[in-house]
mmCIF file of C-alpha atoms in Angstrom:
data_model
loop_
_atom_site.group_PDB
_atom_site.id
_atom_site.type_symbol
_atom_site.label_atom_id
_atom_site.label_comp_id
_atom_site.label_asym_id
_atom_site.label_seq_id
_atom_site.Cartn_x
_atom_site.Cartn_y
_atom_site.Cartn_z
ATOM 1 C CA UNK A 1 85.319 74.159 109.647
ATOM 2 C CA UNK A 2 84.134 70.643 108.730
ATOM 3 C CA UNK A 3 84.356 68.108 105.876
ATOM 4 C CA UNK A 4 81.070 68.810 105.389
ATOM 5 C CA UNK A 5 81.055 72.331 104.641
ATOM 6 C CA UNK A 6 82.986 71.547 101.072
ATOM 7 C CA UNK A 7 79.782 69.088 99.563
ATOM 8 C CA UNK A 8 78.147 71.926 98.134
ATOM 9 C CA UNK A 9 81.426 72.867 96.032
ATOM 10 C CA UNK A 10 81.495 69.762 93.859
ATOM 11 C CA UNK A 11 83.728 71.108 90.934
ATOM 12 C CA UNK A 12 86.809 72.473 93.352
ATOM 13 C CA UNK A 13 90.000 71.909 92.465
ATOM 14 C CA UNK A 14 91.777 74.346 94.803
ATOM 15 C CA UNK A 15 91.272 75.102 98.485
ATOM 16 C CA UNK A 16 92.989 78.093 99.853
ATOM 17 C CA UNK A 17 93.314 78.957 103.044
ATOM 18 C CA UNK A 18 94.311 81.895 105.943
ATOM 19 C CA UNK A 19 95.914 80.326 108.499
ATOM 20 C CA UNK A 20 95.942 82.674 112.059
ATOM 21 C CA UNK A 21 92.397 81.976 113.840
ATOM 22 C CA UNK A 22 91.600 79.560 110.672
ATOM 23 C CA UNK A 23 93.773 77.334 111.303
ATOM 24 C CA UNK A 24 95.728 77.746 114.591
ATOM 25 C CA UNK A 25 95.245 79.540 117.353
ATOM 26 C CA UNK A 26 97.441 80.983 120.406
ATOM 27 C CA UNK A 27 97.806 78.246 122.831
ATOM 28 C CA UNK A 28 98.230 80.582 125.457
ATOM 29 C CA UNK A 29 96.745 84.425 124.755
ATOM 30 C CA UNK A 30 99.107 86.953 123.700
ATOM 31 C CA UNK A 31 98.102 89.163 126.209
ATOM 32 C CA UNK A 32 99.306 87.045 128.836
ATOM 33 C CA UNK A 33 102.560 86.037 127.256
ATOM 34 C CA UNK A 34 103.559 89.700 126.369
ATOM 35 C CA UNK A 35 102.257 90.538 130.457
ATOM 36 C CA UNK A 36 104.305 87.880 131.939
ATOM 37 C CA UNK A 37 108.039 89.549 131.487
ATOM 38 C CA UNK A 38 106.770 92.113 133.217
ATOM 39 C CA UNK A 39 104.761 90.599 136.143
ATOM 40 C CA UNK A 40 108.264 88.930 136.670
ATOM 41 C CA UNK A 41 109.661 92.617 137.066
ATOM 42 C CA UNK A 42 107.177 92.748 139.870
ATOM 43 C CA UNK A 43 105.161 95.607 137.620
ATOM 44 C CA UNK A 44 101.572 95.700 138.406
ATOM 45 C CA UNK A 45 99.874 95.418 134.992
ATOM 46 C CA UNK A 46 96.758 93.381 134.324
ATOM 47 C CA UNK A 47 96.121 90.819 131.646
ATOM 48 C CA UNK A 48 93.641 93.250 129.623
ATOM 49 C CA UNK A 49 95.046 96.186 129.888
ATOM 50 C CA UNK A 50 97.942 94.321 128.379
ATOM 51 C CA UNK A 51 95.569 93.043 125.397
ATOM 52 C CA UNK A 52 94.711 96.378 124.658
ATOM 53 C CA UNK A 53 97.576 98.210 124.253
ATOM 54 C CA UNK A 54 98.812 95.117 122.092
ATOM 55 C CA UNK A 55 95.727 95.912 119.632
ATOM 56 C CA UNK A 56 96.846 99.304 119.370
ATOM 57 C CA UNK A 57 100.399 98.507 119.035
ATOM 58 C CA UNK A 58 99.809 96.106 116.644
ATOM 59 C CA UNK A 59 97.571 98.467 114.044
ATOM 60 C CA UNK A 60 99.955 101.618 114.803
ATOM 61 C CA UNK A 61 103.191 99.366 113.682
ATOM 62 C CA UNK A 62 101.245 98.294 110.576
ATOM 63 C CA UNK A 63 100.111 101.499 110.243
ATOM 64 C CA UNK A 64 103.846 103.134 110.147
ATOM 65 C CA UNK A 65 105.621 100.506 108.626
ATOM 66 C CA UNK A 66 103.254 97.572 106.461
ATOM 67 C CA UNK A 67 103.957 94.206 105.461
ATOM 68 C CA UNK A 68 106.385 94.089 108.460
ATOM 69 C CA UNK A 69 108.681 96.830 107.614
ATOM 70 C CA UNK A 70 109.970 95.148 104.261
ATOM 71 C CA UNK A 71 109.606 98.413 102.144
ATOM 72 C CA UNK A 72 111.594 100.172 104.914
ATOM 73 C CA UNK A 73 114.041 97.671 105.036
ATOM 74 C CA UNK A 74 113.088 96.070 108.446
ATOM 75 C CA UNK A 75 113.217 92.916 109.396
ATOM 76 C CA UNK A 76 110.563 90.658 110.895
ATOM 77 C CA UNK A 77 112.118 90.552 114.077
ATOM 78 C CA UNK A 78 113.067 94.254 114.032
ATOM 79 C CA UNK A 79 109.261 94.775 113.231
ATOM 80 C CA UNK A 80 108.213 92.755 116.595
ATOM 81 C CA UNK A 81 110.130 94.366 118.750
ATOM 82 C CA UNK A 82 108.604 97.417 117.747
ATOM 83 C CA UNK A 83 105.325 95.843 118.641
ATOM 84 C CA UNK A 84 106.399 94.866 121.898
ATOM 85 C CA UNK A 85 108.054 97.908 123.180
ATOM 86 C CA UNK A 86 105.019 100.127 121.903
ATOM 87 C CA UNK A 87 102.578 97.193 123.994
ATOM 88 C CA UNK A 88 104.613 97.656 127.061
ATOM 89 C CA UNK A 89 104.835 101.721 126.944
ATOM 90 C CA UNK A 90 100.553 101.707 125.877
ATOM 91 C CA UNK A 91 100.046 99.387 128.867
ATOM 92 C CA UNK A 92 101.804 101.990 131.026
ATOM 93 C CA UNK A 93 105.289 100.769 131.564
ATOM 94 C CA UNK A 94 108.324 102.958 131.454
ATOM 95 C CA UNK A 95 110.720 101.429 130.085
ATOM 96 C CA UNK A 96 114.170 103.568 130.753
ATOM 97 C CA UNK A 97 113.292 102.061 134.401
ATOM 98 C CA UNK A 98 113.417 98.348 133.624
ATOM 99 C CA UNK A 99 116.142 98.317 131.266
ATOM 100 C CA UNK A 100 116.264 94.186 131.725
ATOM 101 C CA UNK A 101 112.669 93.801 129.939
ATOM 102 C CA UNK A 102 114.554 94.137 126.478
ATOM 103 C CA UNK A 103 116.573 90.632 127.819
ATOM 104 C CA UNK A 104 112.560 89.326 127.196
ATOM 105 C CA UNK A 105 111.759 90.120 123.918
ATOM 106 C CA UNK A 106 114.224 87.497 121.529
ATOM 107 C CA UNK A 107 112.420 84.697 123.397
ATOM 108 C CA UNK A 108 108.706 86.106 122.954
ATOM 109 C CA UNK A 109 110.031 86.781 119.070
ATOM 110 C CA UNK A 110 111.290 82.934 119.173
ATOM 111 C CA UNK A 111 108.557 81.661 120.700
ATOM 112 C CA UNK A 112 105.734 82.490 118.466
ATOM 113 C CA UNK A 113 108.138 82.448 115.696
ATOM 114 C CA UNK A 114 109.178 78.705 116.484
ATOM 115 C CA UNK A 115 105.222 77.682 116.389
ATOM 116 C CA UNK A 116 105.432 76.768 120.211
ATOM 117 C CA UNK A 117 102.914 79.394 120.510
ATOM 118 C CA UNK A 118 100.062 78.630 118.676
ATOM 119 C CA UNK A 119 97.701 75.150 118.623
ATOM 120 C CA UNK A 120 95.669 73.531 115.909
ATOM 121 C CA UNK A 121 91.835 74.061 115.882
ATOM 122 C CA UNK A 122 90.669 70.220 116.944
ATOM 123 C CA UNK A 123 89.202 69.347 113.414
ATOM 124 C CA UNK A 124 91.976 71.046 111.275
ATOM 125 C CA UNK A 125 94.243 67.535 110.547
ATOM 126 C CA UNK A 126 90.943 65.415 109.896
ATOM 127 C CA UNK A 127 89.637 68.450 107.716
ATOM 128 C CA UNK A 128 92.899 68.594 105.285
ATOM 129 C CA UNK A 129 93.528 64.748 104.908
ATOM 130 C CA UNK A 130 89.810 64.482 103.999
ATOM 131 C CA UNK A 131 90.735 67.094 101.427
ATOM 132 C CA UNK A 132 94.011 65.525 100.096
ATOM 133 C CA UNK A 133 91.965 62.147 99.734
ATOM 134 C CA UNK A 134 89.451 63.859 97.547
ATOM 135 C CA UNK A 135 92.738 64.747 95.619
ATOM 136 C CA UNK A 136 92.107 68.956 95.942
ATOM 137 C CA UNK A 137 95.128 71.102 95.920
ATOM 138 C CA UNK A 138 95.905 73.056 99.074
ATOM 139 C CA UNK A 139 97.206 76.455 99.351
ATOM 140 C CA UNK A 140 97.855 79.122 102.229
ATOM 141 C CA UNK A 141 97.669 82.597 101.381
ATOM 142 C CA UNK A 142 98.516 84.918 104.556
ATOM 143 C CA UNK A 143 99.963 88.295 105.702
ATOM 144 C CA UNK A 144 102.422 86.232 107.618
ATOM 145 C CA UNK A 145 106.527 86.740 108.069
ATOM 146 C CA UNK A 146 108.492 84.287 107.527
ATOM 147 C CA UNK A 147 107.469 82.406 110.196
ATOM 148 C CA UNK A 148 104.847 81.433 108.775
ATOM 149 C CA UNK A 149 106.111 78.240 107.310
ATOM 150 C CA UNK A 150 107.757 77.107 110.535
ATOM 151 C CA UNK A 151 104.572 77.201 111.896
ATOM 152 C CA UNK A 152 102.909 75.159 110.369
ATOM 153 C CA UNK A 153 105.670 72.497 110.279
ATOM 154 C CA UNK A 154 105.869 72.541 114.098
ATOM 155 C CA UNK A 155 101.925 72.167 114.357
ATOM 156 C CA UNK A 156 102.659 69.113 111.689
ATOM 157 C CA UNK A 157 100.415 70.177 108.532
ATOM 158 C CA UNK A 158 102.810 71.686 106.294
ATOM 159 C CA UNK A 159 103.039 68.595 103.908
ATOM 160 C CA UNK A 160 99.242 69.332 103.003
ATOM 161 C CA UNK A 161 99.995 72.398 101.194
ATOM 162 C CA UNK A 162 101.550 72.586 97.676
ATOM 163 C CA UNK A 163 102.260 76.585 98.579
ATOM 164 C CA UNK A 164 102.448 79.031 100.735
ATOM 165 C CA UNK A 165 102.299 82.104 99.794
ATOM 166 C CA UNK A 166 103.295 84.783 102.527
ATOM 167 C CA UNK A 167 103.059 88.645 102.687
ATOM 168 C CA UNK A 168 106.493 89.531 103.686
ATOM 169 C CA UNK A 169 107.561 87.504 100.555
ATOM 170 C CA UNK A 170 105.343 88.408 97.595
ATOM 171 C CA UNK A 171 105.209 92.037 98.866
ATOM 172 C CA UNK A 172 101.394 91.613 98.654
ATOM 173 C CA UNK A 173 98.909 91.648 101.658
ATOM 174 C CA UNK A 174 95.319 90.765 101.846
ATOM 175 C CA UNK A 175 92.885 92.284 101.413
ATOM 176 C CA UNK A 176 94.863 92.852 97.637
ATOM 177 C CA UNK A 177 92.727 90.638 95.092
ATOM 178 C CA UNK A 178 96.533 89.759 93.372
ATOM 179 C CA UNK A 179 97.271 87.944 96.492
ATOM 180 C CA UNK A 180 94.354 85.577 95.542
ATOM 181 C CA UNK A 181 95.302 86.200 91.862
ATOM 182 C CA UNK A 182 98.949 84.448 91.930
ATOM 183 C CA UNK A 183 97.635 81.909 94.017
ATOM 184 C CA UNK A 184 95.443 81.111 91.598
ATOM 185 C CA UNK A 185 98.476 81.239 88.537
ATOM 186 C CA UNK A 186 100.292 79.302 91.137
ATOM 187 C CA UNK A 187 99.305 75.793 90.247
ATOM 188 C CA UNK A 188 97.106 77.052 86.890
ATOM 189 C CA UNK A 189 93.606 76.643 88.476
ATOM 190 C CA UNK A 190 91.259 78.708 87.260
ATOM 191 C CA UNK A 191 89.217 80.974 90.002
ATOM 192 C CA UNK A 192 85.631 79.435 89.666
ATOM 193 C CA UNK A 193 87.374 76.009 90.599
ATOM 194 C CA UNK A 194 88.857 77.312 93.687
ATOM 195 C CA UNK A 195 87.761 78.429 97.241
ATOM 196 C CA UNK A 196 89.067 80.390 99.650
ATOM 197 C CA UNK A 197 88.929 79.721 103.553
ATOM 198 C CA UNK A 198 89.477 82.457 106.310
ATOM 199 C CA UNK A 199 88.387 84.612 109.436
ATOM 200 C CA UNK A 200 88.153 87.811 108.069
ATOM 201 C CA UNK A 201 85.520 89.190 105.583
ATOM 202 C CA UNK A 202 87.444 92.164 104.947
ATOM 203 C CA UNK A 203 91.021 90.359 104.288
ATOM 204 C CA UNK A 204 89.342 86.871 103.189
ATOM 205 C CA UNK A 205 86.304 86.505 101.840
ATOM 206 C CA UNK A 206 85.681 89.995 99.932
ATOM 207 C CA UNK A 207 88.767 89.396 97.746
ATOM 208 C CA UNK A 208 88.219 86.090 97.169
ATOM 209 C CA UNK A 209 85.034 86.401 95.795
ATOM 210 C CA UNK A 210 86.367 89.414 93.890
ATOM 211 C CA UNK A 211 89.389 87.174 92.455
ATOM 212 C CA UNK A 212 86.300 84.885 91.081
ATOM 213 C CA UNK A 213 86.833 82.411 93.629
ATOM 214 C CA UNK A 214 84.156 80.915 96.517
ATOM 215 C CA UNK A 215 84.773 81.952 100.104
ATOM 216 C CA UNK A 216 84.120 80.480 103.020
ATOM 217 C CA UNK A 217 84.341 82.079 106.666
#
């Protein structure tokens, strides 16, 4: 993503963007984080296997219970632990024999909850003040929890945005168009003056472009 990429959208008034792998990262892979309780345990699991069985943890748990439990009256954090039990048992571990590894899993929620888990892609800061000096509105629209705010003001880039508009809040995930829809209503910009940023063609840019809007991947 560079400043460049926006000259060809001369009448935007509104940028929206995703903001996992758009505009932050893991600083360390999940994978490894989720492995390392139980390489402590002295359990003999490698890295991949580990990323794996987080994959298919993560899409069953969505699967079962969307938008992080919140029609099933979950909670975020009762939705992650979910996710990291069913990593550990796909990745092999029994875990009625290391009864401890549930002592691991408020810190791995806190950690990536906190933002201490994730690192800005090297251009984003330069990218959004070039766009607040052009005087563009900023948005976020993502199928975060509620962590997602406290992300982004640990990674320092929260002031950017005049909303943020998360999943586990509206009730709405991508790839819905009315995500991109009440953005839009949001701050009263009309779709052909806005543009949508993001990773995913699926969740991004095909409902962006369906809500009227340009999309950018």
């Amino acid at each position: 993503m560079s400043a460049t990429a926006f000259k060809r959208f001369g009448n935007i008034r509104l940028i929206t963007f995703d903001i996992f792998d758009t505009l932050y990262r893991p600083a360390i892979p999940v994978s490894r984080v989720y492995a390392e309780p139980l390489w402590k345990q002295g359990i003999k699991v490698d890295e991949q296997s580990v990323a794996r069985a987080f994959v298919q943890a993560f899409k069953q748990t969505h699967t079962d219970y969307p938008n992080y439990g919140r029609k099933f009256n979950l909670t975020s954090s009762d939705w992650w632990t979910l996710v990291i039990n069913r990593t550990w048992t796909n990745a092999g571990v029994d875990l009625s024999i290391y009864p401890d590894l549930h002592l691991a899993i408020a810190p791995l929620i806190e950690y990536f909850g906190s933002g201490r888990g994730y690192a800005l892609f090297p251009e984003v800061p330069k990218v959004l003040k070039h766009i607040r000096r052009k005087g563009i509105k900023m948005g976020v629209i993502t199928n975060m929890d509620e962590s997602g705010e406290t992300v982004l003001r640990h990674l320092g880039i929260r002031e950017y945005f005049d909303f943020v508009m998360k999943s586990v809040t509206t009730g709405i995930e991508k790839p819905d168009v009315r995500a991109f829809e009440m953005a839009l209503a949001a701050v009263s910009v009309p779709a052909y003056d806005a543009l949508h940023i993001g990773d995913s063609e699926r969740c991004d840019y095909l409902p962006a472009k369906k809500a009227g809007m340009e999309a950018l991947l």
